[in-house]
């Protein structure tokens, strides 16, 4: 049995022991008053034992939770014990976190006397956890709000960095997968959420079939697994091409590449814009090339075609001679056609726009289209019943139909069907907005669809189908100008054309031309009825003697009185008070050109119409200004039919 002296020593021993403990040790009685307060508690809360003994511990609780004092006191009375984290407040008012365990203190008969709380200060740990949590939240917010794609690619099997480049690339494709990314990254691939992209294999995002991607990964290895501003060519979930600009770094540990982090920006639209700009530059270069030869070629073709027609009309020549001249005529027409093709797809050709019935034009051309097909290919024509008037160049519309039919023919080496369909459609604002890179004006259009059942095209070919000189045909089988010509003509008519194709499923070219006004009327006057009226005089101003001779002869044969001049100054000298019915003048001539001549004539004869002609393409802005001013213009070579029809319209005031 312990003596009072031994009990006193035990109390002193335990008191000394508790004072030495660094943790907070606090005893509270049944009234909630503090009966013991050690040095650890003083270090934690900043209060001395003298300040705390005999007091209730309200000052240790945060201001925002006063009811907790009474709750803890009720637990003492009920003999409950507590273990867990507890938030308090220091004397300085700072928050303090403790990992607390309470123990009930009982008397000899088991009654509850109070409780002892032992608390370990975990404030530093809690601050670290909160800082980490805040950092995580900032990181997540950054991931979610940034417009850049952020990603982490893991390798199921780490890749030894001492392997050859190609072996490492092989392993990237074999083991790489998307382990983490943000929503912005997922949207770049046509998905809504980052979770939709997780687990996707590297090869599904970065197609191995593209050699640029292989080189991209090789460069990643060469640069020590670090690339800046590197471009990749990828595909979204629908197989559409996407282009990204990447920054990436690989994590190497123990000689093994284990994963890679990176960011990327979607530059697809920029690449498309660059491609369109490159296309424009190519067309401009080809247009300049065409312009270098077009003037002389157009003048010479005017002479050759005109003289050939004069000879063919004669009845006193041998049949053999006639056939030779017809060969010359066809060769000249083909040469002129090539020049016109160059001008058409480079948008340097000014079309003779008139109101045309699309269905009537197709019916007229149908026999020729059928003859272009082989015996195992057949043509199906399904024309709509709606009014189908458009503003177009008759010859160039035929060129569009012929080129599309020839393209369909060449796509069906084993036979098949070519179909031509027309209808009137209304392009809505939603449809117009869905055509990337094209400014489509909503409204009514005449649709001409030319489709085939041929081998079709893949996406790469389809993307280049309208490029000049691009062809999938063998050497000697195609120039690559046909579809470029079609594109240029359609654009100059204010229309649009899109190609739709799948490998093995054929191709469809859909051309949309703006519907003409309801009161517009097509031209149907035969050339033979375009003869002159008594006294009609035409002043022909042309610096090329042979062209002047041929055009003058055409006009005279149809009954016109023709006065000729070699330039604008000579023309003014010939007009000594005599008023011509019409002036036909070349734009570019020595001493005085057509614009200056027209300005002088307007002062003297304001009601005399002037018809401008030119074989140049370099003065494109000048010719377009004439069109803007609604001044009549004809591009050389001058075909007799179009020339006579235009002259008659101007003289009749049409």
XYZ file of C-alpha atoms in Angstrom:
654
model
C 0.000 0.000 0.000
C 1.437 3.342 -1.057
C 2.271 5.882 1.589
C 1.439 9.586 1.303
C 5.095 10.259 0.720
C 5.332 7.794 -2.166
C 2.131 9.176 -3.726
C 3.570 12.673 -3.568
C 6.714 11.502 -5.313
C 4.640 9.837 -8.017
C 2.654 13.027 -8.630
C 5.833 15.065 -8.870
C 7.309 12.474 -11.233
C 4.311 12.503 -13.559
C 4.098 16.293 -13.361
C 7.743 16.578 -14.373
C 7.167 14.067 -17.144
C 4.152 15.970 -18.533
C 6.038 19.270 -18.385
C 8.785 17.761 -20.515
C 6.384 16.482 -23.182
C 6.417 18.717 -26.250
C 2.780 17.966 -27.012
C 0.001 19.976 -25.389
C -1.428 18.304 -22.250
C -4.533 19.916 -20.743
C -6.763 18.700 -17.904
C -10.333 20.011 -17.627
C -12.694 19.304 -14.711
C -16.438 18.718 -14.741
C -17.128 22.437 -14.782
C -15.007 22.813 -17.871
C -12.226 24.652 -16.081
C -8.599 23.981 -16.800
C -6.839 22.217 -13.959
C -3.533 21.439 -15.676
C -1.621 23.200 -18.458
C 1.846 22.010 -19.484
C 4.700 23.783 -21.237
C 3.829 22.095 -24.532
C 0.403 23.768 -24.378
C 2.062 27.111 -23.644
C 4.362 26.670 -26.659
C 1.427 25.787 -28.877
C -1.130 28.399 -27.784
C 1.080 31.162 -26.358
C -0.650 31.274 -22.947
C 1.187 30.561 -19.669
C -0.202 28.117 -17.107
C -0.912 31.058 -14.768
C -3.112 32.608 -17.487
C -5.071 29.422 -18.094
C -5.483 27.562 -14.801
C -9.022 27.827 -13.417
C -10.431 29.302 -16.638
C -12.755 27.846 -19.202
C -10.964 27.493 -22.585
C -13.178 29.801 -24.716
C -10.160 31.801 -25.849
C -8.710 28.648 -27.456
C -11.639 28.274 -29.837
C -12.045 30.157 -33.160
C -14.435 33.108 -33.063
C -16.639 31.573 -35.717
C -17.486 28.479 -33.580
C -18.355 29.524 -29.937
C -20.879 26.713 -29.530
C -18.078 24.151 -29.708
C -17.026 25.024 -26.118
C -20.369 23.894 -24.721
C -20.392 20.823 -26.986
C -17.005 19.710 -25.648
C -18.154 20.337 -22.065
C -21.183 18.088 -22.574
C -18.861 15.349 -23.832
C -16.854 15.637 -20.583
C -19.978 15.200 -18.476
C -21.044 12.242 -20.621
C -17.610 10.647 -20.377
C -17.069 10.622 -24.159
C -13.604 10.378 -25.605
C -12.381 12.056 -28.796
C -9.625 11.364 -31.290
C -8.976 13.436 -34.406
C -7.997 16.835 -35.773
C -9.039 19.911 -33.817
C -8.858 23.558 -34.935
C -7.978 26.125 -32.258
C -6.679 29.651 -31.876
C -3.446 30.998 -30.369
C -3.103 33.997 -28.106
C -2.005 35.987 -31.163
C -5.248 35.021 -32.915
C -3.616 32.651 -35.398
C -5.283 29.352 -36.262
C -3.618 26.240 -34.894
C -4.340 22.626 -35.827
C -3.811 19.761 -33.361
C -4.101 16.010 -33.642
C -5.976 15.481 -30.358
C -6.795 12.456 -28.257
C -8.894 12.868 -25.117
C -9.048 10.468 -22.188
C -11.704 10.484 -19.470
C -10.356 10.816 -15.903
C -12.362 8.776 -13.361
C -12.353 8.643 -9.554
C -11.782 5.589 -7.328
C -15.418 4.551 -7.700
C -15.461 5.096 -11.477
C -17.167 8.445 -11.506
C -16.085 10.945 -14.196
C -13.797 13.608 -12.790
C -12.875 15.374 -16.057
C -10.676 14.610 -19.025
C -7.135 15.007 -20.260
C -6.514 16.180 -23.810
C -3.172 15.455 -25.453
C -2.647 17.346 -28.710
C 0.164 17.258 -31.263
C 0.632 20.492 -33.230
C 0.047 19.682 -36.915
C -0.381 23.257 -38.115
C 2.643 23.110 -40.409
C 1.373 19.891 -41.990
C -2.107 21.362 -42.457
C -0.676 24.494 -44.048
C 1.369 22.362 -46.393
C -1.675 20.298 -47.272
C -3.744 23.408 -47.868
C -1.006 24.960 -49.985
C -0.802 21.744 -51.956
C -4.575 21.712 -52.335
C -4.569 25.357 -53.483
C -1.786 24.523 -55.915
C -3.797 21.590 -57.218
C -6.840 23.824 -57.598
C -4.813 26.446 -59.453
C -3.343 23.718 -61.648
C -6.791 22.319 -62.399
C -8.142 25.806 -63.070
C -5.238 26.437 -65.430
C -5.844 23.132 -67.173
C -9.538 23.872 -67.567
C -9.329 27.525 -68.574
C -6.325 27.640 -70.890
C -7.028 27.469 -74.624
C -3.887 25.429 -75.169
C -3.988 21.679 -75.050
C -1.989 20.249 -72.137
C -1.198 16.558 -72.056
C 0.837 13.730 -70.589
C 1.676 10.628 -72.594
C 2.698 7.502 -70.701
C 4.602 4.492 -71.998
C 3.348 1.123 -70.801
C 6.912 -0.086 -71.193
C 9.716 2.488 -70.713
C 11.926 2.979 -73.771
C 15.721 2.608 -73.456
C 17.291 5.809 -74.775
C 20.312 3.966 -76.200
C 18.168 2.272 -78.888
C 18.375 3.512 -82.520
C 15.964 6.333 -83.444
C 13.592 4.176 -85.473
C 13.446 1.503 -82.765
C 12.493 4.133 -80.214
C 9.801 5.486 -82.561
C 8.467 1.930 -82.976
C 8.164 1.611 -79.213
C 6.486 5.020 -78.907
C 3.732 3.762 -81.190
C 3.582 0.363 -79.523
C 3.340 1.556 -75.911
C 2.350 5.239 -75.925
C -1.116 6.351 -74.786
C -2.837 9.507 -73.537
C -2.690 9.442 -69.721
C -3.765 12.989 -68.879
C -5.007 16.082 -70.711
C -7.357 19.028 -70.365
C -10.717 19.686 -72.002
C -9.145 22.117 -74.476
C -6.981 19.266 -75.714
C -9.995 16.994 -76.136
C -11.896 19.649 -78.098
C -9.023 19.853 -80.578
C -9.840 16.252 -81.512
C -13.597 16.794 -81.729
C -14.370 15.479 -78.226
C -16.163 17.244 -75.371
C -14.232 16.180 -72.277
C -10.701 15.204 -71.387
C -11.945 11.855 -70.096
C -13.013 10.966 -73.663
C -9.370 11.131 -74.764
C -7.746 9.238 -71.929
C -6.306 5.870 -72.890
C -6.287 6.626 -76.623
C -3.236 5.143 -78.347
C -0.593 7.484 -79.734
C -1.029 5.996 -83.212
C -4.716 6.979 -83.269
C -3.810 10.627 -82.783
C -0.519 10.883 -84.678
C -0.973 8.734 -87.810
C 2.094 6.698 -88.583
C 1.186 6.751 -92.269
C 2.281 10.394 -92.496
C 6.088 10.536 -92.927
C 6.107 14.015 -91.351
C 4.966 12.490 -88.075
C 7.749 9.888 -88.133
C 10.265 12.656 -88.691
C 8.619 14.655 -85.887
C 9.252 11.806 -83.401
C 12.759 11.200 -84.722
C 13.545 14.856 -84.099
C 12.160 14.454 -80.563
C 14.780 11.742 -79.972
C 17.596 13.701 -81.669
C 16.943 16.824 -79.596
C 17.288 14.939 -76.322
C 13.542 14.456 -75.823
C 12.802 18.169 -75.942
C 11.071 20.008 -78.801
C 9.925 23.611 -79.065
C 7.400 24.956 -81.595
C 7.352 21.652 -83.486
C 4.490 21.024 -85.898
C 2.553 17.766 -86.025
C -0.054 16.541 -88.508
C -2.795 14.609 -86.716
C -6.410 13.537 -87.105
C -9.504 14.126 -85.012
C -12.047 11.448 -84.099
C -13.784 11.856 -87.489
C -10.550 11.410 -89.427
C -10.231 15.082 -90.395
C -6.757 16.543 -90.694
C -5.584 18.745 -87.827
C -2.314 20.635 -87.440
C -0.783 21.449 -84.039
C 2.206 23.437 -82.833
C 3.787 21.559 -79.913
C 6.179 22.048 -77.036
C 7.106 18.782 -75.375
C 9.629 17.308 -72.977
C 10.358 13.669 -72.204
C 11.172 12.466 -68.683
C 14.215 10.168 -68.614
C 15.047 8.162 -65.484
C 17.752 5.533 -65.243
C 18.417 5.597 -68.989
C 14.733 4.991 -69.796
C 12.190 7.359 -71.299
C 9.117 6.887 -69.115
C 6.648 9.577 -70.134
C 6.358 12.960 -71.841
C 4.610 16.211 -71.012
C 3.586 18.799 -73.533
C 1.350 21.601 -74.727
C -0.093 22.245 -78.157
C -1.927 24.949 -80.081
C -4.376 24.231 -82.869
C -3.040 25.892 -86.028
C -5.341 24.078 -88.455
C -7.130 27.253 -89.564
C -3.802 29.024 -89.961
C -2.502 26.200 -92.128
C -5.661 26.318 -94.216
C -5.268 30.064 -94.638
C -1.624 29.558 -95.611
C -2.659 26.877 -98.096
C -5.256 29.215 -99.578
C -2.671 31.985 -99.786
C -0.245 29.585 -101.459
C -3.010 28.634 -103.889
C -3.613 32.299 -104.666
C 0.110 32.849 -105.187
C 0.282 29.853 -107.511
C -2.662 31.114 -109.491
C -1.118 34.561 -109.616
C 2.167 33.121 -110.882
C 0.385 31.087 -113.540
C -1.747 34.107 -114.420
C 1.392 36.184 -114.906
C 2.830 33.433 -117.073
C -0.370 33.356 -119.093
C -0.337 37.138 -119.355
C 3.135 37.051 -120.822
C 1.962 35.086 -123.845
C -1.763 35.811 -123.959
C -1.603 39.169 -125.754
C 0.344 37.965 -128.760
C -1.363 34.548 -128.768
C -4.823 36.103 -128.606
C -4.077 38.501 -131.442
C -2.623 35.757 -133.643
C -5.487 33.380 -132.881
C -7.956 36.111 -133.856
C -6.249 36.350 -137.234
C -5.910 32.592 -137.774
C -9.487 31.800 -136.749
C -10.908 34.672 -138.786
C -8.957 33.835 -141.951
C -9.722 30.127 -141.583
C -13.430 30.909 -141.434
C -13.189 33.135 -144.526
C -11.590 30.273 -146.481
C -14.056 27.650 -145.257
C -17.001 29.810 -146.387
C -15.760 29.814 -149.976
C -17.353 27.416 -152.385
C -14.584 27.453 -155.028
C -11.926 25.495 -153.111
C -11.069 21.825 -153.299
C -12.338 19.522 -150.571
C -8.776 18.582 -149.700
C -7.907 22.256 -149.170
C -11.038 22.713 -147.073
C -10.028 19.816 -144.839
C -6.541 21.264 -144.389
C -8.020 24.617 -143.373
C -10.409 22.887 -140.975
C -7.384 21.201 -139.348
C -5.761 24.625 -139.011
C -8.966 26.016 -137.518
C -9.254 23.209 -134.954
C -5.590 23.555 -133.955
C -6.026 27.320 -133.555
C -9.179 26.829 -131.482
C -7.335 24.375 -129.232
C -4.452 26.821 -128.794
C -6.892 29.614 -127.994
C -8.694 27.285 -125.601
C -5.507 26.549 -123.659
C -4.869 30.272 -123.256
C -8.438 30.779 -122.090
C -8.071 27.909 -119.616
C -5.016 29.538 -118.100
C -6.856 32.823 -117.801
C -9.988 31.184 -116.428
C -8.530 29.326 -113.473
C -6.251 32.280 -112.633
C -9.388 34.480 -112.661
C -7.813 36.822 -115.227
C -10.347 36.135 -117.903
C -13.370 38.390 -118.095
C -16.373 36.311 -119.034
C -19.122 37.456 -121.385
C -21.938 37.047 -118.901
C -25.417 36.656 -120.286
C -28.663 35.141 -119.099
C -28.668 31.403 -119.841
C -31.094 28.574 -119.285
C -28.995 25.898 -117.603
C -31.245 23.026 -118.712
C -31.283 24.252 -122.312
C -27.479 24.527 -122.321
C -27.157 20.965 -120.996
C -29.598 19.569 -123.578
C -27.690 21.328 -126.371
C -24.379 19.920 -125.136
C -25.721 16.448 -124.272
C -24.868 14.781 -127.648
C -21.265 15.953 -127.342
C -21.056 14.755 -123.746
C -22.344 11.317 -124.735
C -19.707 11.048 -127.458
C -16.944 11.683 -124.934
C -17.864 8.507 -123.014
C -16.753 4.973 -123.853
C -19.238 2.245 -124.880
C -19.330 0.800 -121.342
C -20.103 4.181 -119.824
C -23.530 5.790 -120.024
C -24.886 9.238 -119.267
C -28.022 9.891 -117.191
C -29.480 13.416 -117.362
C -32.142 14.434 -114.845
C -33.100 18.099 -115.184
C -35.267 19.955 -112.695
C -38.495 21.661 -113.713
C -37.921 24.974 -111.899
C -36.845 28.195 -113.705
C -33.092 27.862 -114.089
C -31.820 31.190 -115.425
C -28.268 32.171 -114.454
C -25.753 34.806 -115.490
C -22.898 32.931 -117.158
C -20.668 32.747 -120.205
C -22.246 30.235 -122.611
C -18.945 28.855 -123.883
C -17.426 28.664 -120.427
C -20.495 26.926 -118.965
C -20.061 24.316 -121.698
C -16.400 24.088 -120.683
C -17.425 23.398 -117.072
C -19.818 20.608 -118.087
C -17.350 19.090 -120.544
C -14.411 19.104 -118.096
C -16.486 17.557 -115.307
C -17.778 14.859 -117.674
C -14.271 14.083 -118.932
C -13.045 13.879 -115.351
C -15.865 11.439 -114.542
C -15.038 9.381 -117.634
C -11.383 9.028 -116.633
C -12.431 7.935 -113.115
C -14.387 4.924 -114.495
C -11.815 2.795 -116.285
C -14.054 -0.282 -115.884
C -17.241 1.420 -117.014
C -20.004 3.027 -115.041
C -22.570 5.799 -114.947
C -22.245 9.577 -115.190
C -25.259 11.539 -113.980
C -26.016 15.227 -114.476
C -28.767 16.647 -112.293
C -30.115 20.161 -111.885
C -32.381 21.775 -109.337
C -33.002 25.130 -107.691
C -31.870 25.225 -104.055
C -31.726 27.829 -101.343
C -28.429 28.077 -99.484
C -29.264 29.065 -95.910
C -27.125 31.133 -93.570
C -26.388 27.997 -91.502
C -25.183 26.122 -94.582
C -23.139 29.116 -95.708
C -21.523 29.397 -92.266
C -20.535 25.725 -92.329
C -18.250 26.099 -95.348
C -14.823 26.813 -93.882
C -12.663 29.219 -95.838
C -15.503 30.173 -98.198
C -17.748 33.211 -97.953
C -21.079 31.887 -99.165
C -23.879 34.397 -99.749
C -27.210 32.864 -98.668
C -29.936 32.817 -101.317
C -31.336 30.894 -104.319
C -28.911 29.014 -106.573
C -29.122 26.661 -109.526
C -27.403 23.409 -108.545
C -25.617 21.403 -111.245
C -24.441 18.060 -109.855
C -22.132 15.896 -111.983
C -21.561 12.499 -110.351
C -19.839 9.272 -111.329
C -19.559 5.711 -110.064
C -15.773 5.626 -110.416
C -12.940 4.787 -108.048
C -13.390 7.933 -105.943
C -10.733 9.919 -104.101
C -9.146 9.846 -100.669
C -9.040 12.926 -98.448
C -5.532 13.932 -99.491
C -6.451 13.907 -103.190
C -9.785 15.617 -102.557
C -8.020 18.471 -100.757
C -5.924 19.219 -103.873
C -8.447 18.499 -106.585
C -8.755 22.132 -107.749
C -5.027 22.918 -107.619
C -3.488 23.974 -110.956
C -1.377 21.274 -112.599
C -2.369 18.687 -109.985
C -3.416 15.407 -111.610
C -3.542 11.748 -110.632
C -3.425 10.670 -114.270
C -0.332 9.258 -115.889
C 2.182 11.280 -117.878
C 0.655 12.495 -121.126
C -2.918 11.788 -119.995
C -3.753 15.069 -118.292
C -2.485 18.634 -117.827
C -4.032 19.243 -114.420
C -5.831 22.308 -115.771
C -9.351 20.913 -116.231
C -10.727 21.203 -112.701
C -8.735 24.377 -112.037
C -10.426 25.864 -115.076
C -13.828 24.778 -113.767
C -13.105 26.345 -110.392
C -12.031 29.661 -111.928
C -15.055 29.892 -114.225
C -17.532 29.098 -111.453
C -15.964 31.653 -109.106
C -16.084 34.353 -111.794
C -19.784 33.661 -112.275
C -20.293 34.370 -108.568
C -20.859 30.710 -107.779
C -19.334 27.923 -105.722
C -18.209 24.375 -106.380
C -17.440 21.580 -103.911
C -16.325 18.025 -104.479
C -17.555 15.030 -102.470
C -15.867 11.653 -102.752
C -14.952 8.433 -100.961
C -12.559 5.748 -102.205
C -14.552 3.131 -104.098
C -17.805 5.109 -103.878
C -17.448 7.559 -106.753
C -17.324 11.339 -106.849
C -19.837 14.176 -107.072
C -19.054 17.755 -108.080
C -21.787 20.170 -106.996
C -21.793 23.554 -108.713
C -23.967 26.381 -107.380
C -24.654 29.372 -109.666
C -26.728 32.343 -108.413
C -30.285 32.286 -109.757
C -30.941 35.222 -112.129
C -33.836 37.614 -111.637
C -37.246 36.395 -112.739
C -37.508 39.083 -115.478
C -34.156 38.191 -117.073
C -34.347 36.721 -120.571
C -31.862 34.445 -122.367
C -30.303 35.370 -125.690
C -31.645 33.331 -128.577
C -31.164 35.517 -131.646
C -29.475 33.545 -134.472
C -26.231 34.998 -135.836
C -27.710 35.278 -139.328
C -30.251 37.821 -138.070
C -27.568 40.147 -136.696
C -27.052 42.126 -139.890
C -26.534 45.886 -139.997
C -29.112 48.574 -140.540
C -28.717 51.256 -143.252
C -26.081 53.856 -142.540
C -24.548 52.183 -139.447
C -20.873 53.162 -139.248
C -18.289 51.556 -136.957
C -14.943 53.120 -136.085
C -12.477 50.232 -135.546
C -9.316 51.221 -133.638
C -6.668 48.457 -133.407
C -2.863 48.727 -133.484
C -2.318 45.187 -134.833
C -2.843 45.398 -138.629
C -3.803 41.750 -139.174
C -6.350 41.780 -136.363
C -7.769 45.067 -137.683
C -8.071 43.586 -141.176
C -9.882 40.414 -140.002
C -12.311 42.189 -137.651
C -13.032 44.837 -140.277
C -13.833 42.173 -142.854
C -16.220 40.367 -140.491
C -18.118 43.602 -139.862
C -18.229 44.577 -143.536
C -19.555 41.173 -144.553
C -22.529 41.828 -142.272
C -23.208 45.182 -143.920
C -21.517 47.682 -141.614
C -19.556 50.702 -142.864
C -16.130 50.402 -141.205
C -13.537 53.135 -140.660
C -10.138 51.909 -139.403
C -7.408 53.545 -137.302
C -4.135 52.276 -135.792
C -4.381 54.147 -132.450
C -6.467 56.647 -130.544
C -4.797 59.759 -131.935
C -5.260 58.588 -135.528
C -8.900 57.795 -134.767
C -9.567 61.349 -133.518
C -7.944 62.773 -136.649
C -10.306 60.731 -138.827
C -13.368 62.050 -137.010
C -13.726 65.457 -138.641
C -17.255 66.097 -137.470
C -18.494 62.693 -138.654
C -20.377 60.851 -135.925
C -19.875 57.046 -135.825
C -22.635 54.695 -134.722
C -20.200 52.637 -132.610
C -16.520 52.628 -131.667
C -14.578 49.370 -131.214
C -11.177 50.058 -129.662
C -8.291 48.086 -128.212
C -7.373 49.119 -124.658
C -3.587 49.238 -124.951
C -2.167 51.047 -128.007
C 0.802 53.351 -128.727
C 0.387 57.136 -128.535
C -3.184 56.965 -127.226
C -4.992 53.989 -125.688
C -8.650 53.067 -125.675
C -9.553 54.700 -122.329
C -8.126 58.085 -123.392
C -9.848 57.810 -126.770
C -13.193 57.011 -125.147
C -12.847 60.020 -122.803
C -12.260 62.363 -125.777
C -15.122 60.855 -127.776
C -17.524 61.207 -124.844
C -16.985 64.968 -124.861
C -17.802 65.188 -128.594
C -20.342 62.369 -128.959
C -21.686 61.457 -125.489
C -24.316 59.078 -126.887
C -21.943 56.947 -129.012
C -21.322 53.490 -127.438
C -17.729 52.240 -127.094
C -16.758 48.546 -127.111
C -13.343 47.820 -125.559
C -11.199 44.807 -126.513
C -7.830 43.516 -125.299
C -5.544 40.538 -125.517
C -3.564 41.623 -122.437
C -4.041 40.105 -119.013
C -1.662 42.358 -117.092
C -4.127 45.255 -117.203
C -6.572 43.165 -115.193
C -7.466 46.030 -112.833
C -8.291 48.296 -115.760
C -10.559 45.678 -117.343
C -12.323 45.038 -114.050
C -12.848 48.759 -113.655
C -14.577 48.726 -117.026
C -16.825 45.917 -115.841
C -17.574 47.813 -112.634
C -18.532 50.837 -114.753
C -20.683 48.511 -116.930
C -18.580 49.410 -119.992
C -18.737 46.746 -122.756
C -15.593 44.630 -123.028
C -14.530 41.588 -125.102
C -11.461 39.478 -124.407
C -9.438 38.435 -127.456
C -9.393 36.298 -129.501
C -12.553 37.798 -130.974
C -14.947 35.131 -132.208
C -17.185 36.406 -135.046
C -20.450 35.246 -133.437
C -19.840 36.920 -130.072
C -18.472 40.053 -131.740
C -21.510 40.449 -134.014
C -23.975 39.769 -131.191
C -22.296 42.327 -128.915
C -22.179 44.943 -131.685
C -25.858 44.449 -132.463
C -26.833 44.742 -128.789
C -24.879 47.993 -128.378
C -26.360 49.550 -131.521
C -29.868 48.540 -130.470
C -29.305 49.917 -126.963
C -29.807 46.535 -125.286
